[in-house]
Tab-separated table of C-alpha atoms in Angstrom:
chain	number	residue	atom	x	y	z
I	1052	MET	CA	12.384	4.828	-15.481
I	1053	SER	CA	11.536	1.437	-16.849
I	1054	THR	CA	13.623	0.304	-19.736
I	1055	GLY	CA	12.412	-3.235	-20.531
I	1056	GLY	CA	10.292	-4.359	-17.599
I	1057	ASP	CA	7.037	-4.525	-19.629
I	1058	ALA	CA	8.609	-6.368	-22.434
I	1059	ASP	CA	10.230	-8.802	-19.955
I	1060	ALA	CA	6.874	-9.393	-18.262
I	1061	ILE	CA	5.274	-10.805	-21.397
I	1062	ARG	CA	6.004	-14.527	-21.620
I	1063	PRO	CA	7.003	-16.134	-24.974
I	1064	GLY	CA	4.084	-18.605	-24.820
I	1065	ALA	CA	1.570	-15.698	-24.444
I	1066	VAL	CA	2.163	-14.533	-28.063
I	1067	PRO	CA	-0.035	-16.429	-30.664
I	1068	GLY	CA	1.725	-18.068	-33.465
I	1069	PRO	CA	1.024	-17.510	-37.086
I	1070	ARG	CA	-2.280	-18.572	-38.487
I	1071	GLY	CA	-2.026	-21.724	-40.539
I	1072	ALA	CA	-5.631	-22.163	-41.983
I	1073	GLU	CA	-6.884	-19.775	-44.656
I	1074	LEU	CA	-9.870	-17.434	-43.810
I	1075	PRO	CA	-13.216	-18.344	-45.663
I	1076	LEU	CA	-14.197	-16.031	-48.412
I	1077	PRO	CA	-17.045	-13.498	-47.873
I	1078	PRO	CA	-20.479	-14.537	-49.087
I	1079	VAL	CA	-21.521	-13.593	-52.611
I	1080	ALA	CA	-24.866	-11.977	-51.585
I	1081	VAL	CA	-25.906	-10.394	-48.253
I	1082	PRO	CA	-29.488	-10.006	-47.511
I	1083	GLY	CA	-30.739	-6.423	-47.312
I	1084	GLY	CA	-33.076	-6.891	-44.463
I	1085	PRO	CA	-35.482	-9.247	-42.729
I	1086	HIS	CA	-37.311	-11.597	-45.111
I	1087	ASP	CA	-40.662	-11.222	-43.254
I	1088	GLY	CA	-41.100	-7.456	-44.030
I	1089	ASP	CA	-39.445	-4.133	-44.367
I	1090	ILE	CA	-37.223	-2.996	-41.662
I	1091	ALA	CA	-38.926	0.385	-41.654
I	1092	ASP	CA	-42.248	-1.006	-40.807
I	1093	GLY	CA	-41.521	-0.986	-37.093
I	1094	LEU	CA	-40.426	2.795	-37.172
I	1095	GLU	CA	-42.985	5.451	-36.081
I	1096	GLU	CA	-43.607	8.505	-38.133
I	1097	ALA	CA	-42.402	11.812	-36.811
I	1098	TYR	CA	-45.201	13.900	-35.306
I	1099	TRP	CA	-44.805	16.776	-37.668
I	1100	SER	CA	-45.033	14.670	-40.792
I	1101	VAL	CA	-48.125	12.467	-40.013
I	1102	TYR	CA	-50.342	14.397	-42.442
I	1103	ASP	CA	-47.718	15.157	-45.000
I	1104	GLY	CA	-48.663	12.099	-47.079
I	1105	ALA	CA	-52.383	13.113	-46.918
I	1106	ALA	CA	-51.487	16.671	-48.176
I	1107	SER	CA	-49.346	15.391	-51.062
I	1108	LYS	CA	-51.980	12.954	-52.306
I	1109	ALA	CA	-54.774	15.450	-52.010
I	1110	THR	CA	-56.401	16.347	-55.473
I	1111	VAL	CA	-57.149	19.807	-56.713
I	1112	GLY	CA	-60.917	19.050	-56.226
I	1113	GLN	CA	-60.413	18.125	-52.546
I	1114	VAL	CA	-58.223	21.378	-51.952
I	1115	LEU	CA	-61.083	23.442	-53.552
I	1116	ALA	CA	-63.723	21.774	-51.612
I	1117	ARG	CA	-62.030	22.411	-48.313
I	1118	LEU	CA	-60.875	25.945	-49.180
I	1119	PRO	CA	-64.163	27.702	-48.442
I	1120	ARG	CA	-64.334	26.170	-44.887
I	1121	ILE	CA	-60.806	27.196	-44.164
I	1122	VAL	CA	-61.344	30.667	-45.390
I	1123	ARG	CA	-64.594	31.091	-43.514
I	1124	ARG	CA	-62.775	29.798	-40.300
I	1125	ILE	CA	-59.953	32.282	-40.640
I	1126	GLY	CA	-62.396	35.016	-41.495
I	1127	HIS	CA	-64.360	34.272	-38.290
I	1128	LEU	CA	-61.271	34.215	-36.254
I	1129	ALA	CA	-60.118	37.472	-37.535
I	1130	TRP	CA	-63.421	39.081	-37.085
I	1131	SER	CA	-63.503	37.965	-33.509
I	1132	ALA	CA	-59.912	39.046	-32.828
I	1133	ASP	CA	-59.815	42.462	-34.377
I	1134	ARG	CA	-62.682	43.794	-36.509
I	1135	THR	CA	-61.021	47.028	-37.360
I	1136	ALA	CA	-57.935	45.303	-38.724
I	1137	THR	CA	-60.008	42.748	-40.665
I	1138	VAL	CA	-62.192	45.416	-42.275
I	1139	ALA	CA	-59.015	47.429	-43.124
I	1140	VAL	CA	-57.527	44.212	-44.883
I	1141	VAL	CA	-60.646	43.617	-46.958
I	1142	VAL	CA	-61.279	47.253	-47.934
I	1143	LEU	CA	-57.587	47.946	-48.722
I	1144	GLN	CA	-57.351	44.666	-50.692
I	1145	LEU	CA	-60.415	45.588	-52.736
I	1146	ALA	CA	-59.001	49.068	-53.352
I	1147	SER	CA	-55.607	47.698	-54.380
I	1148	ALA	CA	-57.343	45.482	-57.009
I	1149	ALA	CA	-59.254	48.508	-58.247
I	1150	MET	CA	-55.972	50.538	-58.652
I	1151	MET	CA	-54.488	47.568	-60.539
I	1152	ALA	CA	-57.471	47.635	-62.929
I	1153	PHE	CA	-57.362	51.256	-63.449
I	1154	GLY	CA	-53.581	51.094	-63.873
I	1155	LEU	CA	-54.016	48.452	-66.634
I	1156	MET	CA	-56.561	50.692	-68.336
I	1157	ALA	CA	-54.253	53.697	-68.079
I	1158	SER	CA	-51.374	51.565	-69.473
I	1159	VAL	CA	-53.481	50.698	-72.570
I	1160	ALA	CA	-54.152	54.338	-73.220
I	1161	VAL	CA	-50.367	55.069	-72.949
I	1162	LEU	CA	-49.679	52.454	-75.491
I	1163	ARG	CA	-52.311	53.793	-77.795
I	1164	GLU	CA	-50.615	57.257	-77.658
I	1165	LEU	CA	-47.251	55.786	-78.216
I	1166	PHE	CA	-48.110	53.692	-81.196
I	1167	ALA	CA	-50.373	56.422	-82.754
I	1168	GLU	CA	-49.461	58.004	-86.168
I	1169	GLY	CA	-47.235	61.006	-86.190
I	1170	PRO	CA	-43.687	61.963	-85.099
I	1171	THR	CA	-42.164	60.218	-82.130
I	1172	PRO	CA	-41.587	63.333	-80.009
I	1173	ASP	CA	-45.160	64.421	-80.459
I	1174	ARG	CA	-46.355	60.880	-79.425
I	1175	VAL	CA	-44.162	60.915	-76.271
I	1176	ARG	CA	-45.372	64.370	-75.338
I	1177	ALA	CA	-49.050	63.155	-75.815
I	1178	ALA	CA	-48.580	60.193	-73.652
I	1179	VAL	CA	-47.067	62.075	-70.708
I	1180	PRO	CA	-50.400	62.811	-69.035
I	1181	GLN	CA	-51.334	59.051	-69.305
I	1182	LEU	CA	-47.949	57.999	-67.915
I	1183	LEU	CA	-48.419	60.257	-64.881
I	1184	VAL	CA	-51.857	58.657	-64.386
I	1185	VAL	CA	-50.168	55.116	-64.501
I	1186	VAL	CA	-47.647	56.283	-61.973
I	1187	GLY	CA	-50.234	57.565	-59.669
I	1188	PHE	CA	-52.334	54.433	-59.863
I	1189	LEU	CA	-49.190	52.196	-59.230
I	1190	SER	CA	-48.105	54.562	-56.248
I	1191	ALA	CA	-51.553	54.191	-54.795
I	1192	ARG	CA	-51.659	50.561	-55.139
I	1193	ALA	CA	-48.156	50.247	-53.378
I	1194	LEU	CA	-49.579	52.347	-50.561
I	1195	LEU	CA	-52.694	50.158	-50.347
I	1196	GLU	CA	-50.505	47.084	-50.188
I	1197	ALA	CA	-48.400	48.566	-47.456
I	1198	GLY	CA	-51.619	49.279	-45.548
I	1199	VAL	CA	-52.709	45.526	-46.070
I	1200	ALA	CA	-49.433	44.395	-44.728
I	1201	VAL	CA	-49.733	46.472	-41.574
I	1202	ALA	CA	-53.262	45.387	-40.974
I	1203	GLN	CA	-52.396	41.767	-41.509
I	1204	ALA	CA	-49.403	42.112	-39.243
I	1205	ARG	CA	-51.865	43.491	-36.501
I	1206	VAL	CA	-54.495	40.757	-36.991
I	1207	THR	CA	-52.223	37.690	-37.287
I	1208	PRO	CA	-50.841	37.620	-33.728
I	1209	LYS	CA	-54.344	38.015	-32.272
I	1210	ILE	CA	-55.647	35.012	-34.477
I	1211	ARG	CA	-52.760	32.876	-32.989
I	1212	THR	CA	-53.625	34.010	-29.481
I	1213	ALA	CA	-57.317	33.088	-29.937
I	1214	LEU	CA	-56.451	29.670	-31.399
I	1215	GLU	CA	-54.022	29.071	-28.361
I	1216	CYS	CA	-56.597	30.041	-25.894
I	1217	GLU	CA	-59.090	27.829	-27.606
I	1218	PHE	CA	-56.622	24.968	-27.520
I	1219	LEU	CA	-55.854	25.440	-23.869
I	1220	THR	CA	-59.627	25.639	-23.051
I	1221	LEU	CA	-60.177	22.328	-24.870
I	1222	THR	CA	-57.372	20.453	-23.321
I	1223	ALA	CA	-57.947	21.814	-19.841
I	1224	HIS	CA	-61.425	20.155	-19.650
I	1225	VAL	CA	-60.444	16.491	-20.094
I	1226	ARG	CA	-60.445	13.602	-17.779
I	1227	LEU	CA	-57.262	12.823	-15.859
I	1228	GLU	CA	-56.811	9.324	-17.376
I	1229	VAL	CA	-56.845	10.829	-20.917
I	1230	VAL	CA	-53.711	12.724	-20.292
I	1231	ASP	CA	-51.972	9.500	-19.795
I	1232	ASP	CA	-53.064	8.255	-23.162
I	1233	ALA	CA	-50.063	8.222	-25.642
I	1234	ASP	CA	-52.235	8.779	-28.612
I	1235	TRP	CA	-54.058	11.804	-27.099
I	1236	HIS	CA	-50.762	13.331	-25.923
I	1237	ASP	CA	-49.284	13.081	-29.366
I	1238	GLU	CA	-52.422	14.659	-30.989
I	1239	ALA	CA	-52.391	17.414	-28.458
I	1240	TYR	CA	-48.693	18.071	-28.958
I	1241	ARG	CA	-49.139	18.103	-32.706
I	1242	ALA	CA	-52.042	20.492	-32.549
I	1243	ASN	CA	-50.103	22.858	-30.286
I	1244	ASP	CA	-46.829	22.702	-32.162
I	1245	ARG	CA	-47.576	22.426	-35.920
I	1246	GLY	CA	-51.202	23.703	-35.672
I	1247	LEU	CA	-50.345	27.077	-34.190
I	1248	PHE	CA	-47.338	27.273	-36.696
I	1249	TYR	CA	-49.400	26.766	-39.765
I	1250	ALA	CA	-52.318	28.990	-38.290
I	1251	ARG	CA	-49.901	31.866	-38.413
I	1252	GLN	CA	-48.892	31.155	-42.038
I	1253	ILE	CA	-52.414	30.569	-43.277
I	1254	VAL	CA	-53.503	34.184	-42.726
I	1255	GLY	CA	-50.950	35.598	-45.152
I	1256	GLN	CA	-51.732	32.716	-47.705
I	1257	VAL	CA	-55.494	33.652	-47.412
I	1258	VAL	CA	-54.694	37.270	-48.152
I	1259	SER	CA	-52.332	36.393	-50.949
I	1260	LEU	CA	-55.096	34.105	-52.489
I	1261	ALA	CA	-57.677	36.903	-52.186
I	1262	ALA	CA	-55.257	39.299	-53.889
I	1263	ALA	CA	-54.684	36.828	-56.705
I	1264	LEU	CA	-58.383	36.199	-57.214
I	1265	LEU	CA	-59.182	39.952	-57.172
I	1266	GLY	CA	-56.386	40.571	-59.653
I	1267	LEU	CA	-57.754	38.056	-62.062
I	1268	VAL	CA	-61.246	39.543	-61.775
I	1269	GLY	CA	-59.791	43.044	-62.232
I	1270	THR	CA	-57.953	41.818	-65.492
I	1271	ALA	CA	-60.932	40.059	-66.723
I	1272	GLY	CA	-63.005	43.307	-66.180
I	1273	VAL	CA	-60.366	45.368	-68.086
I	1274	LEU	CA	-60.570	42.895	-70.965
I	1275	GLY	CA	-64.327	43.014	-71.009
I	1276	VAL	CA	-64.249	46.685	-71.214
I	1277	LEU	CA	-61.662	47.140	-73.860
I	1278	HIS	CA	-62.454	43.933	-75.847
I	1279	PRO	CA	-66.041	42.647	-75.227
I	1280	GLU	CA	-65.694	40.182	-78.029
I	1281	VAL	CA	-62.688	38.679	-76.318
I	1282	ALA	CA	-64.440	38.443	-72.945
I	1283	ALA	CA	-67.330	36.952	-74.506
């Protein structure tokens, strides 16, 4: 076991002496980056966020102008993928909107019975049939919404499969030198990765949009029937 061999091997002249001169003070201001431009100018944007800026800057008019083309494209894909499920989604969604409209009208009848003149027990008993009607309409709408969800879950994977087959068909019939192009490769990878991801989501969003529009139409129809002067 070595006791002091390492210490004895260090010569006295190898150890530096104390510093005599003082160190200079740090600068008052340090430049934050190169003066000829932003340091981030040379960075490339990630492939999944290339169109995020365009989407955030889009106006309501631009979105509404492109919406019919998107809905038509999704409808064509859904019709080609599964006609039965597509028809089921449309019919069940229309029936659900009708049930909601009828439920609103039945709810108004219930409120009329509850706020009518007379003793409270009599008003509650008189409103029981209308309450049962409201419950029936709401239950029917819940069943129809479940049917819409089932049909949507059936057609959505088929739309994704159709888009993936179309993508593979388009990318398989290109010249060999195009495959070596970095820009083409990035566009193809972005279409395969983000395009198919959003294509799966847009089906549910189109269905939700149709449900919201039908709900507004049904509510406006109920107001037009109950209060024509308000609708006018």
